[in-house]
PDB file of C-alpha atoms in Angstrom:
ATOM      1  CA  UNK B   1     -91.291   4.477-108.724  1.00 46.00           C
ATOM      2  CA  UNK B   2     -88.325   6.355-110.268  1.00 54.00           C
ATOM      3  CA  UNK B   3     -88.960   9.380-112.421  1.00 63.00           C
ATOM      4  CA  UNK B   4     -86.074   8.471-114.682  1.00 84.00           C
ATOM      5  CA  UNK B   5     -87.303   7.102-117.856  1.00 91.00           C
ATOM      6  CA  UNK B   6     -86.649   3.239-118.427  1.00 95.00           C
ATOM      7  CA  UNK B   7     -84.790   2.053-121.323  1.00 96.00           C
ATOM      8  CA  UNK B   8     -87.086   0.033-123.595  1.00 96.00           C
ATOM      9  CA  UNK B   9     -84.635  -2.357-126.189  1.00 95.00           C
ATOM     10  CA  UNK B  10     -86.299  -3.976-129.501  1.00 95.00           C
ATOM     11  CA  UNK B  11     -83.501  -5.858-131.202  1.00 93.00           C
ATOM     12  CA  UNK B  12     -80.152  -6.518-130.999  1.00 93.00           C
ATOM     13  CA  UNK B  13     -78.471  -6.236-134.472  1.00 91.00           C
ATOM     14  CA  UNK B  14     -74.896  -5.780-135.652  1.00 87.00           C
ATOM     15  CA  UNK B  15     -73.887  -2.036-135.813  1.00 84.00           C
ATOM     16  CA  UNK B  16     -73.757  -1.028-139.620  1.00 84.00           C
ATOM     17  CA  UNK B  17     -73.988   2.991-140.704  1.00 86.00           C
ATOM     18  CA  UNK B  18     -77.128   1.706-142.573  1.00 87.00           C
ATOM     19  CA  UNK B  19     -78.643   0.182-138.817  1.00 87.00           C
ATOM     20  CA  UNK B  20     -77.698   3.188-137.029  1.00 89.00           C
ATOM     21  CA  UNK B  21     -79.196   5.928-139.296  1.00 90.00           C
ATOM     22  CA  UNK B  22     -82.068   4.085-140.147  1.00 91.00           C
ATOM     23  CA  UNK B  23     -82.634   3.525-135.721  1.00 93.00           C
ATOM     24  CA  UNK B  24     -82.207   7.532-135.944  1.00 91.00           C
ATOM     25  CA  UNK B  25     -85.303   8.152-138.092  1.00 92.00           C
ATOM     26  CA  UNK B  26     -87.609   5.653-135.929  1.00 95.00           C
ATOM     27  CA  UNK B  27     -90.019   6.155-132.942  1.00 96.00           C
ATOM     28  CA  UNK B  28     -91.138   3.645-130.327  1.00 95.00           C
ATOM     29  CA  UNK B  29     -93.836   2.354-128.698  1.00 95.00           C
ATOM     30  CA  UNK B  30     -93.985   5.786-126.624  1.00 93.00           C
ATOM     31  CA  UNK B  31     -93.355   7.688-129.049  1.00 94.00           C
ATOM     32  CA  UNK B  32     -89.560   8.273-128.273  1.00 95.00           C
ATOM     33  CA  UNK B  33     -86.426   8.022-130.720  1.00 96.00           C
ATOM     34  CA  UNK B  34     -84.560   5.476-130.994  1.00 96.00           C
ATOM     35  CA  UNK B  35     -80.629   5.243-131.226  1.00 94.00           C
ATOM     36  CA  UNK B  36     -78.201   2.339-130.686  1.00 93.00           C
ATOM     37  CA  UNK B  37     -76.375   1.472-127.735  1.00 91.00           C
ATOM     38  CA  UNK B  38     -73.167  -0.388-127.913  1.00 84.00           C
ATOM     39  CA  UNK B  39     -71.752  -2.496-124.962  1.00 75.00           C
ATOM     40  CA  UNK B  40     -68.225  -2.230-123.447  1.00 64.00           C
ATOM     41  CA  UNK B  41     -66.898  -4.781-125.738  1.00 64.00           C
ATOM     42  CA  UNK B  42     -66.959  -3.290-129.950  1.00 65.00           C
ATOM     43  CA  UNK B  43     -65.816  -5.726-131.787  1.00 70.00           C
ATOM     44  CA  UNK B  44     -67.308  -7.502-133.478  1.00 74.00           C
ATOM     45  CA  UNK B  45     -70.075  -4.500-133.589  1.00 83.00           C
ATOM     46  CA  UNK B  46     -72.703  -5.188-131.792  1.00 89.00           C
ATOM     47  CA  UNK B  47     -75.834  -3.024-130.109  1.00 92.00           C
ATOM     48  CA  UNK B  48     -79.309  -2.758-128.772  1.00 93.00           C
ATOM     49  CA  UNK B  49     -81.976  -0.786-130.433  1.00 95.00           C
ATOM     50  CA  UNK B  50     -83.585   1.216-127.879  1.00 96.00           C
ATOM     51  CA  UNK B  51     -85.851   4.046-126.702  1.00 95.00           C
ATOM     52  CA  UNK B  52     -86.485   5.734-123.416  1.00 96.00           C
ATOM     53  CA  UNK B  53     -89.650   5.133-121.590  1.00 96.00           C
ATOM     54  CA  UNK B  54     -91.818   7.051-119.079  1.00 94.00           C
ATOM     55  CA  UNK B  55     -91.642   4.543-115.874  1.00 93.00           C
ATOM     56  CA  UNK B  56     -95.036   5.527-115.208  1.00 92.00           C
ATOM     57  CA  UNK B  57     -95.949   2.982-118.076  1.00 91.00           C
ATOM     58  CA  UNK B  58     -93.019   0.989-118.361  1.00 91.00           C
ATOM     59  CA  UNK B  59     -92.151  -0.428-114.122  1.00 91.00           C
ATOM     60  CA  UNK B  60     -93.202  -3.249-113.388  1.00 89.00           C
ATOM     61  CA  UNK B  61     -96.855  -2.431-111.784  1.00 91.00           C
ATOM     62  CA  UNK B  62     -97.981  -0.337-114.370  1.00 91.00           C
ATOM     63  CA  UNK B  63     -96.944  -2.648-117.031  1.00 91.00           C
ATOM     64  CA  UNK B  64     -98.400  -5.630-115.690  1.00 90.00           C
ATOM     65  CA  UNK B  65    -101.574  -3.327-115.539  1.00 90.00           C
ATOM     66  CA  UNK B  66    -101.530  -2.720-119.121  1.00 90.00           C
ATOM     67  CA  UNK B  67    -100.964  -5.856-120.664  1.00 87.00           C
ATOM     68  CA  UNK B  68    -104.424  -6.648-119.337  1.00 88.00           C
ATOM     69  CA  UNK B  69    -105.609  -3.635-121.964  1.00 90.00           C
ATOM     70  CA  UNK B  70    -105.954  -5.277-124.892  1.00 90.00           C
ATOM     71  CA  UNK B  71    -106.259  -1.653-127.167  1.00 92.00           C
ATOM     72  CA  UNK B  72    -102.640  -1.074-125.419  1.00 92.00           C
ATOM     73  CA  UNK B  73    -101.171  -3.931-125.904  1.00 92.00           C
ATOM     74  CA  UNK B  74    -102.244  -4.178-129.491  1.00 93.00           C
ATOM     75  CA  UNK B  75    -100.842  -0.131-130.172  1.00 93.00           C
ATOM     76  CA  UNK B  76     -97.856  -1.482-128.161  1.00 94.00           C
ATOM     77  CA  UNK B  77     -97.451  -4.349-130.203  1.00 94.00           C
ATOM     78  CA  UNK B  78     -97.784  -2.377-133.435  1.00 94.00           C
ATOM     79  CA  UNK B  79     -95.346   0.133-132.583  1.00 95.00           C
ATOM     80  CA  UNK B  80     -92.891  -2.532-131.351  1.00 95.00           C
ATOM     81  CA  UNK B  81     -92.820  -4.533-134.386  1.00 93.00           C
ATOM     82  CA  UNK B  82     -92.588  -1.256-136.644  1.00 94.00           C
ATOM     83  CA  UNK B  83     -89.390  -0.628-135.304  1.00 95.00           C
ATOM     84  CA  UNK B  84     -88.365  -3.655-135.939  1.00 93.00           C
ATOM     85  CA  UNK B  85     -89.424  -4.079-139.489  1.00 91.00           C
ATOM     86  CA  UNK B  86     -88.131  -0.706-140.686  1.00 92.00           C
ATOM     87  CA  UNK B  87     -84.315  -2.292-138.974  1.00 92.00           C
ATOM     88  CA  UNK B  88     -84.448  -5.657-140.840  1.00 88.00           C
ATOM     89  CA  UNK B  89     -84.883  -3.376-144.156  1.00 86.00           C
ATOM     90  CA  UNK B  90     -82.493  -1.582-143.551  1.00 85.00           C
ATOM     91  CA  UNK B  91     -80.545  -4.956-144.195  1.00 83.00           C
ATOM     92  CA  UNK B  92     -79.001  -5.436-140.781  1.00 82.00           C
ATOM     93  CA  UNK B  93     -79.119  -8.623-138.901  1.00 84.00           C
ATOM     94  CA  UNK B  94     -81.618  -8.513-136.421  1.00 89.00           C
ATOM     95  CA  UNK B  95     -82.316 -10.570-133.617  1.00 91.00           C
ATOM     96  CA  UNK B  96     -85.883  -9.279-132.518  1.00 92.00           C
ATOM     97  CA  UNK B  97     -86.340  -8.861-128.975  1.00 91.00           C
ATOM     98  CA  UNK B  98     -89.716  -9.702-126.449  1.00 89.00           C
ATOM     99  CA  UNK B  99     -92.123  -7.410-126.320  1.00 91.00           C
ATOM    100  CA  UNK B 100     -91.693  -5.262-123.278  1.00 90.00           C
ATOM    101  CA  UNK B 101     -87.784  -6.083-122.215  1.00 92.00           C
ATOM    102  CA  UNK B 102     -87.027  -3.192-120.379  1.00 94.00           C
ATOM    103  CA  UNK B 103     -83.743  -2.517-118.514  1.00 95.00           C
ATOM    104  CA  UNK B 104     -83.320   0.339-115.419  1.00 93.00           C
ATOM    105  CA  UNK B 105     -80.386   2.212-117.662  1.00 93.00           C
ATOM    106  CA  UNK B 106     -78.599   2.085-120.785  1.00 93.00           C
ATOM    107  CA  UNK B 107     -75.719   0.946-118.263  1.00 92.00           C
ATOM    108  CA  UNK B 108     -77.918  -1.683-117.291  1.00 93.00           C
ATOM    109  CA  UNK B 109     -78.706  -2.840-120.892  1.00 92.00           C
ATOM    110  CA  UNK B 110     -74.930  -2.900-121.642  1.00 91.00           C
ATOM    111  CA  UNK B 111     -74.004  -4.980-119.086  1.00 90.00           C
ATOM    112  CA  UNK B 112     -76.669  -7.105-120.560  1.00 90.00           C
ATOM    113  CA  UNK B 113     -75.300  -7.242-124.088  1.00 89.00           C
ATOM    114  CA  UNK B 114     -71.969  -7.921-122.999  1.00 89.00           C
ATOM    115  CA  UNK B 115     -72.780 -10.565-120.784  1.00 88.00           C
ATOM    116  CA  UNK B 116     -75.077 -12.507-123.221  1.00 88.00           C
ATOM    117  CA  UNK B 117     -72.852 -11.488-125.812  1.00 88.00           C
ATOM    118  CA  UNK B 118     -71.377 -14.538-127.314  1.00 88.00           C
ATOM    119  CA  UNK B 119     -75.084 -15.872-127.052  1.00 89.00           C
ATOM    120  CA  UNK B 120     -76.436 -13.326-129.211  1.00 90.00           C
ATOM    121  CA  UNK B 121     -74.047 -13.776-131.891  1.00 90.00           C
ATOM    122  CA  UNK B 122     -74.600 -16.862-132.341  1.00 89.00           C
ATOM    123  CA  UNK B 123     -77.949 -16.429-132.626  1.00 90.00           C
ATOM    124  CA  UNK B 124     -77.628 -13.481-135.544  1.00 90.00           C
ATOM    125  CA  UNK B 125     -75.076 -16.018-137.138  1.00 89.00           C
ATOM    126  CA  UNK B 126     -77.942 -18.618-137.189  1.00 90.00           C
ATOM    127  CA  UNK B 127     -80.844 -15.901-138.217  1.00 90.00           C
ATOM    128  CA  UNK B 128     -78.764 -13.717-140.714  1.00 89.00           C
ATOM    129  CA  UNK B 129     -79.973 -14.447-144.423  1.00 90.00           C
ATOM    130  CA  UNK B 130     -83.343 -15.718-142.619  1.00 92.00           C
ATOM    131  CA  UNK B 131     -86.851 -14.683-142.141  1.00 92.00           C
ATOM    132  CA  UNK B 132     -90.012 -16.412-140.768  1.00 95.00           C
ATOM    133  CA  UNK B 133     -92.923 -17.318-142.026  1.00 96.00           C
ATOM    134  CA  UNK B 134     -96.460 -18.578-140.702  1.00 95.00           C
ATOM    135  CA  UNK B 135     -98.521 -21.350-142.385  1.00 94.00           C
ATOM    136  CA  UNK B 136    -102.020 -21.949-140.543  1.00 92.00           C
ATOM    137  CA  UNK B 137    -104.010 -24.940-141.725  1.00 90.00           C
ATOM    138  CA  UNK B 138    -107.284 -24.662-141.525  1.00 88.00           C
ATOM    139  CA  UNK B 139    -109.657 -28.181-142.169  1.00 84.00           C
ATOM    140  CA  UNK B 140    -113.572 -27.719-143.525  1.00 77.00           C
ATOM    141  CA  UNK B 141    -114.476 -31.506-144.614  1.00 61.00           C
ATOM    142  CA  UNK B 142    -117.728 -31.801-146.062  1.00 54.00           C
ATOM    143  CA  UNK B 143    -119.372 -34.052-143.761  1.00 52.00           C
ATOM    144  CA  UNK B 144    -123.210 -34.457-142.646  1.00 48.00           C
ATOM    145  CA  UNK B 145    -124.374 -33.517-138.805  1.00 48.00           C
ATOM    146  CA  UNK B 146    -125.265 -36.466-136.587  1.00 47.00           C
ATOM    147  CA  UNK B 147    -129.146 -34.924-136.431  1.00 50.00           C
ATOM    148  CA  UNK B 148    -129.086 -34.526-140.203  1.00 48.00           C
ATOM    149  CA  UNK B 149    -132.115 -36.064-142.115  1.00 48.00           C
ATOM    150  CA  UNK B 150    -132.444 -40.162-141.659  1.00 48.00           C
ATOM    151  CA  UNK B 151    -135.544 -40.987-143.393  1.00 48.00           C
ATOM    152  CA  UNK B 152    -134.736 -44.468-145.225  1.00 46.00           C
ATOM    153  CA  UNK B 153    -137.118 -42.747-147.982  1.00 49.00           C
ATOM    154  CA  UNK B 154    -134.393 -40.664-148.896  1.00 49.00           C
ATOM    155  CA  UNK B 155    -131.088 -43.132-147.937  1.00 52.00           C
ATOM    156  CA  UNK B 156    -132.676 -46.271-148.996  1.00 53.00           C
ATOM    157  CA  UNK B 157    -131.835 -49.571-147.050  1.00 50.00           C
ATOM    158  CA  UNK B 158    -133.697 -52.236-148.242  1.00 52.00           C
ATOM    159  CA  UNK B 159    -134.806 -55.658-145.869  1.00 53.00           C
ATOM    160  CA  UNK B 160    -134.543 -53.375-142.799  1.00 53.00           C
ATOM    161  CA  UNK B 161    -137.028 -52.134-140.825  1.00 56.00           C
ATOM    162  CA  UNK B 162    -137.053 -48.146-139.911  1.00 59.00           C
ATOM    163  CA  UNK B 163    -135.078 -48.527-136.586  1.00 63.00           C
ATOM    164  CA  UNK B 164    -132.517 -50.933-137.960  1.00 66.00           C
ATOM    165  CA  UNK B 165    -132.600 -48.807-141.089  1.00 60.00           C
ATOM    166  CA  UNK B 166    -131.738 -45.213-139.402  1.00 59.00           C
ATOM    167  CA  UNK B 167    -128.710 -46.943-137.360  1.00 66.00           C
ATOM    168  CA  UNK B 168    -127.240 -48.519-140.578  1.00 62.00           C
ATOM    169  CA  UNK B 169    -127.397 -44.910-142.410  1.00 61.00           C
ATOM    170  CA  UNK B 170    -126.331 -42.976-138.855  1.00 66.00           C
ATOM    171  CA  UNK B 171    -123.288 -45.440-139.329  1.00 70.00           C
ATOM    172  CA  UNK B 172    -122.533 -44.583-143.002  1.00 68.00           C
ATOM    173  CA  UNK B 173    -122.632 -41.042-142.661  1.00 66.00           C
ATOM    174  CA  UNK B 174    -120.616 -41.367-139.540  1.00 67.00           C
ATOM    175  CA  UNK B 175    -118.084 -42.977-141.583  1.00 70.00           C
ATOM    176  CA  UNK B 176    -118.335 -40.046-144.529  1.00 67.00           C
ATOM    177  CA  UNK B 177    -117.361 -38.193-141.907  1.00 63.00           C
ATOM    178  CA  UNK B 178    -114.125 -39.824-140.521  1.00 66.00           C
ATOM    179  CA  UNK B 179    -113.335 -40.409-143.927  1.00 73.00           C
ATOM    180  CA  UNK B 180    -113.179 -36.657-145.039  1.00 68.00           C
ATOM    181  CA  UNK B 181    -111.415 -35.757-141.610  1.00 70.00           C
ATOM    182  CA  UNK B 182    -109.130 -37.991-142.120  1.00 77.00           C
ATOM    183  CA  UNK B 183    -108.407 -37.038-146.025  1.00 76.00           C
ATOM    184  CA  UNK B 184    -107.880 -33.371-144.503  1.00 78.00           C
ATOM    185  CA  UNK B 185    -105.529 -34.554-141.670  1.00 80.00           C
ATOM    186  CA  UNK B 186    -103.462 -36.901-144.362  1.00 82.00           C
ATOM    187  CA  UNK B 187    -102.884 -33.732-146.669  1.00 80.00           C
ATOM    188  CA  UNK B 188    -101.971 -31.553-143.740  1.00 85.00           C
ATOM    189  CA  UNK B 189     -99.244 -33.787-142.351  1.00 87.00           C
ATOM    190  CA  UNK B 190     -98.440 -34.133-146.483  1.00 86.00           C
ATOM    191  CA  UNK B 191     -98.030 -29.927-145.924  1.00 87.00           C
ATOM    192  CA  UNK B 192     -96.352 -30.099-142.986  1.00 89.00           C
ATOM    193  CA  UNK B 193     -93.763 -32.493-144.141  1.00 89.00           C
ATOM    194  CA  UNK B 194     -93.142 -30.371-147.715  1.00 88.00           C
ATOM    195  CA  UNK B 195     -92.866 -27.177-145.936  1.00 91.00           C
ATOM    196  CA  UNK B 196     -90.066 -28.928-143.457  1.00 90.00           C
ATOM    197  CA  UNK B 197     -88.003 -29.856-146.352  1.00 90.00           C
ATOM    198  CA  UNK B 198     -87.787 -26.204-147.829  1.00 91.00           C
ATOM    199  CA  UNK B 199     -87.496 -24.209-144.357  1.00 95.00           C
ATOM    200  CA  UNK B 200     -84.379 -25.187-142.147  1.00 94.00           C
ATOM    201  CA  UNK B 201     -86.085 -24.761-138.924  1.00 94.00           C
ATOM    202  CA  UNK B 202     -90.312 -25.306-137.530  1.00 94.00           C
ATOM    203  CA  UNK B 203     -91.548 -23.809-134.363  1.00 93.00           C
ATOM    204  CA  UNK B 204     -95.010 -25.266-133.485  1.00 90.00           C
ATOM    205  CA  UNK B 205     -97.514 -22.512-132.007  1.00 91.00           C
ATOM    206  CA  UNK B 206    -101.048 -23.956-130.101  1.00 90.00           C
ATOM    207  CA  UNK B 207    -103.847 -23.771-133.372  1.00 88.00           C
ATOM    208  CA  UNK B 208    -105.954 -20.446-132.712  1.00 82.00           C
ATOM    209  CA  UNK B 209    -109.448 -21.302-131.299  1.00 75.00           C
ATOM    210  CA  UNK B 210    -112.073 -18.685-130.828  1.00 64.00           C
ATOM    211  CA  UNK B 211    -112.081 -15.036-131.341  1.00 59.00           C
ATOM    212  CA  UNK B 212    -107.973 -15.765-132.800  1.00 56.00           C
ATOM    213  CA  UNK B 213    -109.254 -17.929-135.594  1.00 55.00           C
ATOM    214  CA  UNK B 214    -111.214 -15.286-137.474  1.00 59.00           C
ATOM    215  CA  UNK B 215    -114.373 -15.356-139.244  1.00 60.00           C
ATOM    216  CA  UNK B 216    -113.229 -17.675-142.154  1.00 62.00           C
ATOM    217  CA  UNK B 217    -114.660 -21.190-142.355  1.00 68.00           C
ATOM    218  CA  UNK B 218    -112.854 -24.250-141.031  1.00 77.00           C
ATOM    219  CA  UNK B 219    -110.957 -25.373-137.914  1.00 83.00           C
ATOM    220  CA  UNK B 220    -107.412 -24.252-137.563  1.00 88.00           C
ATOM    221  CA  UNK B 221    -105.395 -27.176-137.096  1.00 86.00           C
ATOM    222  CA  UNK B 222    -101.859 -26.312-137.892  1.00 89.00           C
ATOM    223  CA  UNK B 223    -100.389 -22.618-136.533  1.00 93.00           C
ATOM    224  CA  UNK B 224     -96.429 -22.866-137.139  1.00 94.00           C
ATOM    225  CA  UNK B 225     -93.985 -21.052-137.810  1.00 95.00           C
ATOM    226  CA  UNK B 226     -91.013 -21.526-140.389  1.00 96.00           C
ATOM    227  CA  UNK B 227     -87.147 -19.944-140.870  1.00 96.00           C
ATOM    228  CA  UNK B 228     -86.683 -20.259-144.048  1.00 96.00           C
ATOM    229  CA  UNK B 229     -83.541 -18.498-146.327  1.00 94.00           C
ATOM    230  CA  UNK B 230     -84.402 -15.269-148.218  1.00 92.00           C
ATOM    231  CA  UNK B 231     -83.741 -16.506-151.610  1.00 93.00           C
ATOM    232  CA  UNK B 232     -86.157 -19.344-150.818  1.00 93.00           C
ATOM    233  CA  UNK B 233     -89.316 -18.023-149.791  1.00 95.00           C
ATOM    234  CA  UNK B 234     -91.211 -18.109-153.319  1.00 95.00           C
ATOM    235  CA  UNK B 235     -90.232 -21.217-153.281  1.00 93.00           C
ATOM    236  CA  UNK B 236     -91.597 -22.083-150.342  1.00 95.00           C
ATOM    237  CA  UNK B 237     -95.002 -20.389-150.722  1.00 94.00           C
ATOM    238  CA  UNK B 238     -95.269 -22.160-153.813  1.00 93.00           C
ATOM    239  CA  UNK B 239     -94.503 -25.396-152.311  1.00 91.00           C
ATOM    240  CA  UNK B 240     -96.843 -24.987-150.077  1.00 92.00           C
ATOM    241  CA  UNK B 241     -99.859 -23.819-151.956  1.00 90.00           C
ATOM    242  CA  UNK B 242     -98.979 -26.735-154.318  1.00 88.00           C
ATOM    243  CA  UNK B 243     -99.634 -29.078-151.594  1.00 85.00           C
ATOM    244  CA  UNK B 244    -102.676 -27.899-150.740  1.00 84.00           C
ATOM    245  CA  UNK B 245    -104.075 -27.978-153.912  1.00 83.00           C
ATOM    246  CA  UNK B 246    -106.851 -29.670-154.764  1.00 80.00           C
ATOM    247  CA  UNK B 247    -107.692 -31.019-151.094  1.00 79.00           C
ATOM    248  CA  UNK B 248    -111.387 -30.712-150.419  1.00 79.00           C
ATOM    249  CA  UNK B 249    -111.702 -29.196-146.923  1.00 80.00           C
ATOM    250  CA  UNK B 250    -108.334 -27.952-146.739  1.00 83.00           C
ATOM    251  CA  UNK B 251    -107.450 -24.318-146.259  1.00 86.00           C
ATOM    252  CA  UNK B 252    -103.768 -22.671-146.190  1.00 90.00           C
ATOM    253  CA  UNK B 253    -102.726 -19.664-145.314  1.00 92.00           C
ATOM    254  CA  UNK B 254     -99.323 -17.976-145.375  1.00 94.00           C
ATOM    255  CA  UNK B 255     -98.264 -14.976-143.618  1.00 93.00           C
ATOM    256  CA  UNK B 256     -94.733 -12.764-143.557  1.00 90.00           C
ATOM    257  CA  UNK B 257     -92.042 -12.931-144.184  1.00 92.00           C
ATOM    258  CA  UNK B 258     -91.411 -11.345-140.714  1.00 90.00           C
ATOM    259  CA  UNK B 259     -88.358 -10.941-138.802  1.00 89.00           C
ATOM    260  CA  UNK B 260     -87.593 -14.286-137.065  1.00 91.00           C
ATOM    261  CA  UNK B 261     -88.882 -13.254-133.697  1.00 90.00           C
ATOM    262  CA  UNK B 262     -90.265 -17.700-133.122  1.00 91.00           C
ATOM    263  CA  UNK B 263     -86.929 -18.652-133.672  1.00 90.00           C
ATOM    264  CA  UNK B 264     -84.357 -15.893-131.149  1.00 84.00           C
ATOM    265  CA  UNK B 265     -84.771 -16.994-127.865  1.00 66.00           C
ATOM    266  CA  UNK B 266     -85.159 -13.991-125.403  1.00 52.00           C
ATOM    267  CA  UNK B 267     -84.993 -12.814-122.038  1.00 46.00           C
ATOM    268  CA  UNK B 268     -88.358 -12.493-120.178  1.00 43.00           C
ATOM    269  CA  UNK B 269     -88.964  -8.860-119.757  1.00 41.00           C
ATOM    270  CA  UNK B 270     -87.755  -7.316-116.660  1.00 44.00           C
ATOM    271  CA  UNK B 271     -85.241  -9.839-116.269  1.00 43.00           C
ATOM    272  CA  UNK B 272     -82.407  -8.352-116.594  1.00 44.00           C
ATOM    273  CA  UNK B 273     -83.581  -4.974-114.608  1.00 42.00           C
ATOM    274  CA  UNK B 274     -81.807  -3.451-111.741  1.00 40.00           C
ATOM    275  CA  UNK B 275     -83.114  -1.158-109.264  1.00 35.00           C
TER     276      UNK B 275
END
């Protein structure tokens, strides 16, 4: 392991005195300032956002170690997206990068930039004007357990005798049940559909089961993400919450905006190291 410190990048953006002082003010996820680095190739402007970090963290081994730490990898996490907020409000175009990319050098990182160059403008030309923003469905139908009470006394079928009786009202509920699912899953796709028409782009993401779900009641069937313009984003949450409206057993929620980190395709970290 090298004692040199690593080069840790968070975003590529397009060089603007407004990106570059606001970098100058900012600290990373070890603490370190961050500046801009610039590839071989200036016009049009173009950099990385990075920050120098110990290797003893940051190499491969160690890192791999501490993504299994879940209190480091949420600081990490933190810290990473921090730098990237405080960039997008700045008002530059960012193109937020994978947690973790880390390059040997900033020689190493330039090369990078210039040779994914023309793909990474592309990208901020797609992104600029853009943010993201989450919508997670969540469905709580009112419906009646299996085991819940059966006595005919209380669910009344007449001409039936108790066995026949507590099949026939197993069946109902049974039915109750689909039936409010099924009203729930109708108004999601409803959701899904209206939040498609005011967002130009949808990234699905698996629905969060277990400790990711939360506390609050209800299944989470729908985790996606949207890009949707600037200037439309009240418009959008208002869409949205419009749709939902009036559902029984249907629970939105909206999140961001956020920089559209769903929507710029990265590099997988480490990949574009050297030794």
């Amino acid at each position: 392991m090298s004692d040199t410190n690593l080069v840790y990048a968070y975003a590529v953006l397009r060089r603007t005195p407004e990106a570059a002082a606001a970098a100058a003010h900012l600290r990373g996820v070890a603490g370190e300032p961050i500046h801009l680095v610039d590839p071989a190739v200036t016009s049009p402007p173009l950099a990385f956002a990075v920050g120098p970090v110990p290797p003893a963290d940051y190499d491969d081994a160690p890192l791999q170690a501490h993504l299994d730490d879940l209190d480091w990898l949420e600081s990490t996490v933190r810290s990473h997206h921090a730098v990237v907020a405080a960039l997008v409000a700045s008002g530059a175009a960012v193109l937020p990068l994978r947690l973790a990319t880390v390059y040997r050098d900033e020689d190493t990182a330039r090369q990078a930039l210039d040779t994914r160059r023309g793909y990474f403008l592309s990208l901020l030309d797609r992104l600029t004007g853009h943010v993201e923003l989450g919508v997670k469905i969540y469905a709580a139908p009112d419906i009646t357990p299996p085991e819940a009470d059966t006595d005919p006394e209380q669910d009344p079928v007449t001409g039936l005798g108790v066995g026949r009786a507590y099949q026939v009202i197993r069946r109902r509920r049974q039915r109750r049940n689909e039936e409010a699912w099924r009203t729930v899953a109708q108004a999601a796709a409803r959701l899904t559909e209206t939040a498609g028409t005011l967002a130009v782009d949808r990234v699905t993401h698996t629905p969060e089961r277990g400790s990711l779900a939360g506390t609050a009641p209800g299944t989470n069937i729908g985790n996606d993400a949207y890009l949707v313009p600037k200037d439309r984003v009240t418009a959008f949450r208002a869409g949205i919450l419009t749709a939902a409206q009036g559902v029984p057993g249907l629970r939105v929620e909206i999140t961001g905006p956020w920089a559209p980190y769903s929507f710029a395709l990265q590099p997988e970290p480490h990949e574009e190291t050297a030794a």
